[in-house]
Coordinates of C-alpha atoms and ligand atoms in Angstrom, one line a residue:
M1 CA -21.0 -99.0 -10.8
K2 CA -22.2 -98.1 -7.0
N3 CA -20.1 -95.1 -7.1
S4 CA -20.5 -94.2 -10.3
P5 CA -20.0 -90.6 -11.1
I6 CA -23.1 -90.6 -13.5
K7 CA -25.9 -89.3 -11.2
K8 CA -28.3 -87.7 -13.8
C9 CA -30.0 -88.8 -17.0
L10 CA -31.1 -86.2 -19.5
F11 CA -34.2 -87.0 -21.5
P12 CA -34.9 -84.6 -24.8
A13 CA -38.6 -84.9 -24.7
A14 CA -39.6 -81.5 -26.8
G15 CA -40.1 -83.5 -30.3
Y16 CA -43.2 -83.4 -32.3
G17 CA -43.5 -87.1 -32.8
T18 CA -44.9 -86.3 -36.5
R19 CA -44.9 -89.7 -37.4
F20 CA -47.3 -90.6 -34.9
L21 CA -50.1 -88.0 -35.9
P22 CA -53.1 -87.5 -35.2
T23 CA -52.3 -89.1 -32.0
T24 CA -49.2 -87.0 -31.2
K25 CA -51.6 -83.8 -31.9
S26 CA -52.4 -83.2 -28.1
M27 CA -50.4 -86.5 -26.5
P28 CA -46.4 -86.4 -26.4
K29 CA -44.9 -89.2 -28.1
E30 CA -42.9 -90.0 -25.2
M31 CA -46.3 -91.1 -23.5
L32 CA -47.3 -93.5 -26.0
P33 CA -47.7 -97.0 -24.4
V34 CA -45.9 -100.2 -25.3
V35 CA -48.2 -102.4 -23.6
N36 CA -49.1 -100.8 -20.4
K37 CA -46.2 -98.3 -20.0
P38 CA -45.4 -95.2 -21.7
L39 CA -42.1 -95.4 -23.3
I40 CA -40.3 -92.3 -21.3
Q41 CA -41.2 -94.8 -18.2
Y42 CA -39.1 -97.5 -19.7
G43 CA -36.2 -94.8 -20.1
V44 CA -36.5 -93.8 -16.7
E45 CA -36.4 -97.4 -15.2
E46 CA -33.4 -98.1 -17.4
A47 CA -31.3 -95.0 -16.0
L48 CA -32.3 -96.4 -12.7
E49 CA -31.1 -99.9 -13.0
A50 CA -27.9 -98.2 -14.1
G51 CA -27.7 -96.5 -10.6
I52 CA -28.8 -93.1 -12.1
S53 CA -31.5 -91.3 -9.9
G54 CA -31.8 -87.7 -11.3
M55 CA -33.9 -87.5 -14.4
A56 CA -33.5 -84.2 -16.1
V57 CA -36.2 -83.7 -18.7
V58 CA -36.2 -81.2 -21.7
T59 CA -39.5 -80.8 -22.4
G60 CA -41.6 -78.4 -24.8
R61 CA -45.4 -77.1 -25.5
G62 CA -48.0 -80.1 -25.1
K63 CA -45.7 -82.1 -22.8
R64 CA -47.4 -81.6 -19.5
A65 CA -48.8 -85.2 -19.7
I66 CA -44.7 -86.2 -18.9
E67 CA -44.7 -84.4 -15.6
D68 CA -48.3 -85.3 -14.2
H69 CA -47.4 -88.9 -14.9
F70 CA -44.2 -88.7 -12.7
D71 CA -46.4 -87.0 -9.6
V72 CA -49.0 -88.2 -7.4
N73 CA -52.5 -88.4 -8.7
Y74 CA -54.3 -87.8 -5.5
E75 CA -57.8 -88.3 -7.0
L76 CA -56.7 -91.8 -8.4
E77 CA -55.1 -92.6 -5.2
H78 CA -57.9 -92.0 -3.2
Q79 CA -60.4 -93.7 -5.5
I80 CA -58.3 -96.9 -5.2
A81 CA -56.8 -96.8 -2.0
G82 CA -57.6 -100.3 -0.1
S83 CA -58.9 -102.0 -3.5
D84 CA -57.6 -104.8 -5.4
K85 CA -56.5 -101.9 -8.0
E86 CA -53.8 -100.6 -5.9
I87 CA -51.4 -103.2 -7.1
Y88 CA -51.3 -101.4 -11.0
L89 CA -49.8 -98.4 -9.2
S90 CA -47.3 -100.2 -7.1
E91 CA -44.4 -100.1 -10.0
I92 CA -44.8 -96.3 -10.7
R93 CA -45.0 -95.6 -6.9
L94 CA -41.4 -97.4 -6.4
L95 CA -40.0 -95.6 -9.5
M96 CA -41.0 -92.3 -7.9
Q97 CA -39.5 -93.1 -4.6
R98 CA -36.1 -93.7 -6.3
A99 CA -35.9 -91.1 -8.7
V100 CA -35.9 -87.4 -8.6
F101 CA -37.1 -85.4 -11.7
S102 CA -36.3 -82.1 -12.8
Y103 CA -37.7 -80.1 -15.9
T104 CA -36.7 -77.4 -18.2
R105 CA -38.6 -76.2 -21.4
Q106 CA -37.1 -75.6 -25.0
I107 CA -38.8 -72.9 -26.4
E108 CA -37.6 -73.4 -30.0
M109 CA -37.1 -76.7 -31.4
K110 CA -33.4 -76.4 -33.0
G111 CA -32.2 -79.8 -33.1
L112 CA -30.9 -82.6 -30.6
G113 CA -27.6 -80.6 -29.7
H114 CA -29.7 -77.6 -28.9
A115 CA -32.2 -79.8 -26.8
I116 CA -29.1 -81.1 -24.6
L117 CA -27.8 -77.5 -24.5
T118 CA -31.0 -76.5 -23.0
G119 CA -30.8 -79.3 -20.3
E120 CA -27.4 -77.7 -19.0
T121 CA -29.3 -76.0 -16.5
L122 CA -30.2 -79.4 -15.0
I123 CA -27.1 -81.2 -15.2
G124 CA -24.3 -78.7 -14.3
D125 CA -20.6 -79.8 -14.5
E126 CA -20.8 -83.3 -14.3
P127 CA -20.8 -86.3 -17.0
F128 CA -24.1 -87.4 -17.7
A129 CA -26.2 -89.6 -19.7
V130 CA -28.8 -89.0 -22.5
V131 CA -31.8 -91.1 -23.2
L132 CA -33.7 -90.7 -26.4
A133 CA -37.1 -92.4 -24.9
D134 CA -38.2 -93.6 -28.3
D135 CA -35.3 -96.0 -28.8
L136 CA -36.4 -98.3 -26.6
C137 CA -33.9 -100.9 -25.4
Y138 CA -34.0 -104.2 -23.8
H139 CA -31.3 -106.6 -22.2
P140 CA -32.6 -109.5 -19.8
D141 CA -30.1 -108.7 -17.2
A142 CA -28.1 -105.6 -18.1
G143 CA -29.7 -102.3 -19.7
V144 CA -27.6 -100.4 -22.2
L145 CA -27.3 -97.6 -20.1
S146 CA -25.8 -99.7 -17.2
Q147 CA -23.5 -101.3 -19.9
M148 CA -22.5 -98.0 -20.8
V149 CA -21.9 -96.4 -17.3
E150 CA -19.9 -99.3 -16.5
L151 CA -17.6 -98.5 -19.5
Y152 CA -17.5 -95.2 -18.6
D153 CA -16.5 -95.8 -15.1
Y154 CA -13.3 -97.1 -16.9
Y155 CA -12.8 -94.9 -19.9
R156 CA -13.8 -91.6 -18.5
C157 CA -15.0 -89.9 -21.8
S158 CA -17.9 -89.5 -23.8
I159 CA -19.5 -92.7 -25.2
V160 CA -22.3 -93.3 -28.0
A161 CA -24.2 -96.7 -28.2
V162 CA -23.8 -98.0 -32.0
E163 CA -25.4 -100.8 -33.9
E164 CA -25.0 -102.0 -37.5
V165 CA -28.0 -101.1 -39.7
P166 CA -28.5 -101.9 -43.5
R167 CA -26.3 -99.6 -45.9
N168 CA -29.9 -98.2 -47.1
E169 CA -30.6 -96.8 -43.6
T170 CA -27.7 -94.7 -42.9
H171 CA -29.6 -91.7 -43.6
K172 CA -31.7 -92.1 -40.4
Y173 CA -28.6 -91.7 -37.7
G174 CA -25.4 -90.6 -36.9
V175 CA -23.1 -92.9 -38.4
I176 CA -19.6 -93.4 -36.9
A177 CA -15.9 -94.7 -37.9
G178 CA -12.8 -95.5 -36.1
D179 CA -10.4 -97.9 -34.7
E180 CA -11.5 -101.0 -32.2
I181 CA -9.4 -101.0 -29.4
A182 CA -11.0 -103.5 -27.8
P183 CA -14.1 -106.1 -28.6
G184 CA -17.0 -104.1 -29.1
I185 CA -15.4 -100.8 -28.4
I186 CA -14.3 -98.3 -31.3
R187 CA -12.2 -94.9 -30.7
V188 CA -14.3 -92.6 -33.1
N189 CA -12.2 -90.6 -35.7
N190 CA -15.2 -89.7 -37.9
M191 CA -19.0 -89.1 -37.1
V192 CA -21.5 -88.0 -39.7
E193 CA -25.1 -86.7 -39.2
K194 CA -27.5 -88.7 -41.4
P195 CA -25.5 -89.3 -44.5
K196 CA -26.8 -90.8 -47.9
P197 CA -25.7 -94.5 -48.1
E198 CA -22.5 -93.4 -50.4
E199 CA -21.3 -91.0 -47.8
A200 CA -21.8 -93.1 -44.9
P201 CA -17.9 -94.0 -43.1
S202 CA -19.6 -97.3 -41.9
N203 CA -22.6 -98.8 -41.1
L204 CA -22.4 -98.2 -37.3
A205 CA -25.3 -96.0 -36.4
I206 CA -25.9 -94.1 -33.1
I207 CA -28.9 -95.2 -31.2
G208 CA -30.5 -93.0 -28.6
R209 CA -28.1 -93.6 -25.8
Y210 CA -25.1 -91.3 -24.8
I211 CA -22.9 -90.6 -22.0
L212 CA -21.4 -87.2 -22.3
T213 CA -18.8 -85.3 -20.5
P214 CA -19.8 -81.7 -19.6
D215 CA -17.1 -80.4 -21.7
I216 CA -19.5 -81.1 -24.6
F217 CA -22.0 -77.7 -23.6
N218 CA -19.0 -75.3 -24.4
I219 CA -18.0 -77.5 -28.0
L220 CA -22.1 -77.3 -28.4
R221 CA -22.0 -73.6 -28.0
T222 CA -19.8 -72.9 -30.6
T223 CA -20.7 -75.6 -33.2
P224 CA -22.6 -74.3 -36.2
A225 CA -25.9 -75.5 -37.3
G226 CA -25.3 -78.9 -39.4
R227 CA -27.8 -81.2 -41.0
G228 CA -31.0 -79.9 -41.6
G229 CA -30.2 -76.3 -40.3
E230 CA -29.9 -77.8 -36.6
L231 CA -27.4 -78.0 -34.2
Q232 CA -26.4 -81.6 -33.8
I233 CA -25.0 -83.6 -31.1
T234 CA -23.0 -86.0 -33.5
D235 CA -21.2 -82.8 -35.0
A236 CA -20.1 -81.6 -31.4
L237 CA -19.3 -85.1 -30.8
L238 CA -16.8 -85.3 -33.7
T239 CA -15.2 -82.1 -32.1
Q240 CA -14.7 -83.7 -29.1
A241 CA -13.3 -87.0 -30.5
L242 CA -11.0 -85.2 -32.8
Q243 CA -9.6 -83.2 -29.7
G244 CA -9.7 -85.9 -27.1
R245 CA -11.5 -89.2 -27.0
V246 CA -14.8 -90.2 -27.8
L247 CA -16.0 -94.1 -28.0
A248 CA -18.6 -96.0 -29.5
Y249 CA -19.8 -98.9 -27.8
K250 CA -21.7 -101.9 -29.7
F251 CA -23.9 -102.6 -26.9
K252 CA -25.7 -106.1 -25.9
G253 CA -29.4 -106.5 -26.4
R254 CA -32.1 -105.0 -28.5
R255 CA -33.3 -101.8 -29.7
F256 CA -36.5 -101.0 -31.2
D257 CA -37.1 -97.7 -33.1
C258 CA -40.4 -96.6 -31.6
G259 CA -40.1 -93.4 -33.5
S260 CA -41.5 -95.3 -36.4
V261 CA -44.6 -97.1 -36.4
P262 CA -43.1 -100.6 -37.5
G263 CA -40.8 -100.5 -35.0
F264 CA -43.2 -99.5 -32.2
M265 CA -45.6 -102.5 -33.2
E266 CA -42.6 -104.8 -33.2
A267 CA -41.7 -103.4 -29.6
A268 CA -45.3 -103.9 -28.8
E269 CA -45.7 -107.3 -29.4
F270 CA -41.9 -108.3 -28.2
F271 CA -42.7 -106.5 -24.8
F272 CA -46.2 -108.1 -24.6
K273 CA -44.8 -111.8 -25.1
N274 CA -41.5 -111.5 -23.3
V275 CA -41.2 -108.7 -20.8
Y276 CA -45.3 -108.0 -19.6
K277 CA -46.6 -109.6 -16.8
E278 CA -50.2 -109.4 -16.0
Ligands
LIG1 C1 -31.3 -88.7 -33.6 C2 -29.6 -88.3 -33.7 C3 -29.1 -89.2 -34.7 C4 -29.3 -90.6 -34.1 C5 -30.7 -90.8 -33.7 C6 -30.7 -91.9 -32.6 O1 -31.7 -88.4 -34.7 O2 -29.7 -86.8 -34.4 O3 -27.6 -88.9 -34.7 O4 -28.7 -91.6 -35.0 O5 -31.2 -89.5 -32.9 O6 -32.1 -92.6 -32.8 P1 -33.2 -88.0 -34.6 O7 -34.0 -89.8 -34.6 O8 -33.8 -87.6 -33.0 O9 -33.5 -87.7 -36.0

């Protein structure tokens, strides 16, 4: 993993977070705290742990708090310098030393595929990871992205993380089908964005972790609008799968859907009990 070609992680973060209104009226959903840290910081930490230091964030209107979070707050630094409160900043200070952030703005919300294409300017012509920060993942020793980077180093193709979901929830996810080529690794031959249970090719749902090869950008440019009239990464990935190879990976660990209130509350309780250190 040390010399992995995956150097950058894209964070699509322009979405509105309507399920958390009114909180998200003036605050980015990516800044919602799970215990004492905002969701996006968990994502950045997962990327760092996977050996990725370039954080490419696709933002939108009303998202300035994200940039400020990963910047120095001089007034605060000055206030607490030399006091016993400094310790509360040590973790984020370390993170800021290790990560390099770049930002671009998505002007119109035209789907996840469009957000990823907007990020091309920050990524360039190299394979990259994608983290959807509202899917919060946990594994005690090897984060989901580091599991996927390791897999990429071997297979060298796009990879999506998947997990089994109840049949009546397929309409919330991109759903894949394919052939299992090794334990937990599926070569994808079908992919449908948010299918009804009776139309779903399986119950294996894509969660918000991807490794993408850069040819995905050209595919996205010629992919027509899909579900909801939006440009879907799922549709572009199906093209890539049929032209070449895309893998789905049954990741190890837990994932919390922090884009929904019940998932968010579950994550808060889990992280407070199992991860948070006072
Ligand atoms: C997006 C993708 C979907 C994927 C999901 C994972 O949907 O379009 O394929 O399963 O993320 O969280 P969204 O949740 O943004 O509607």
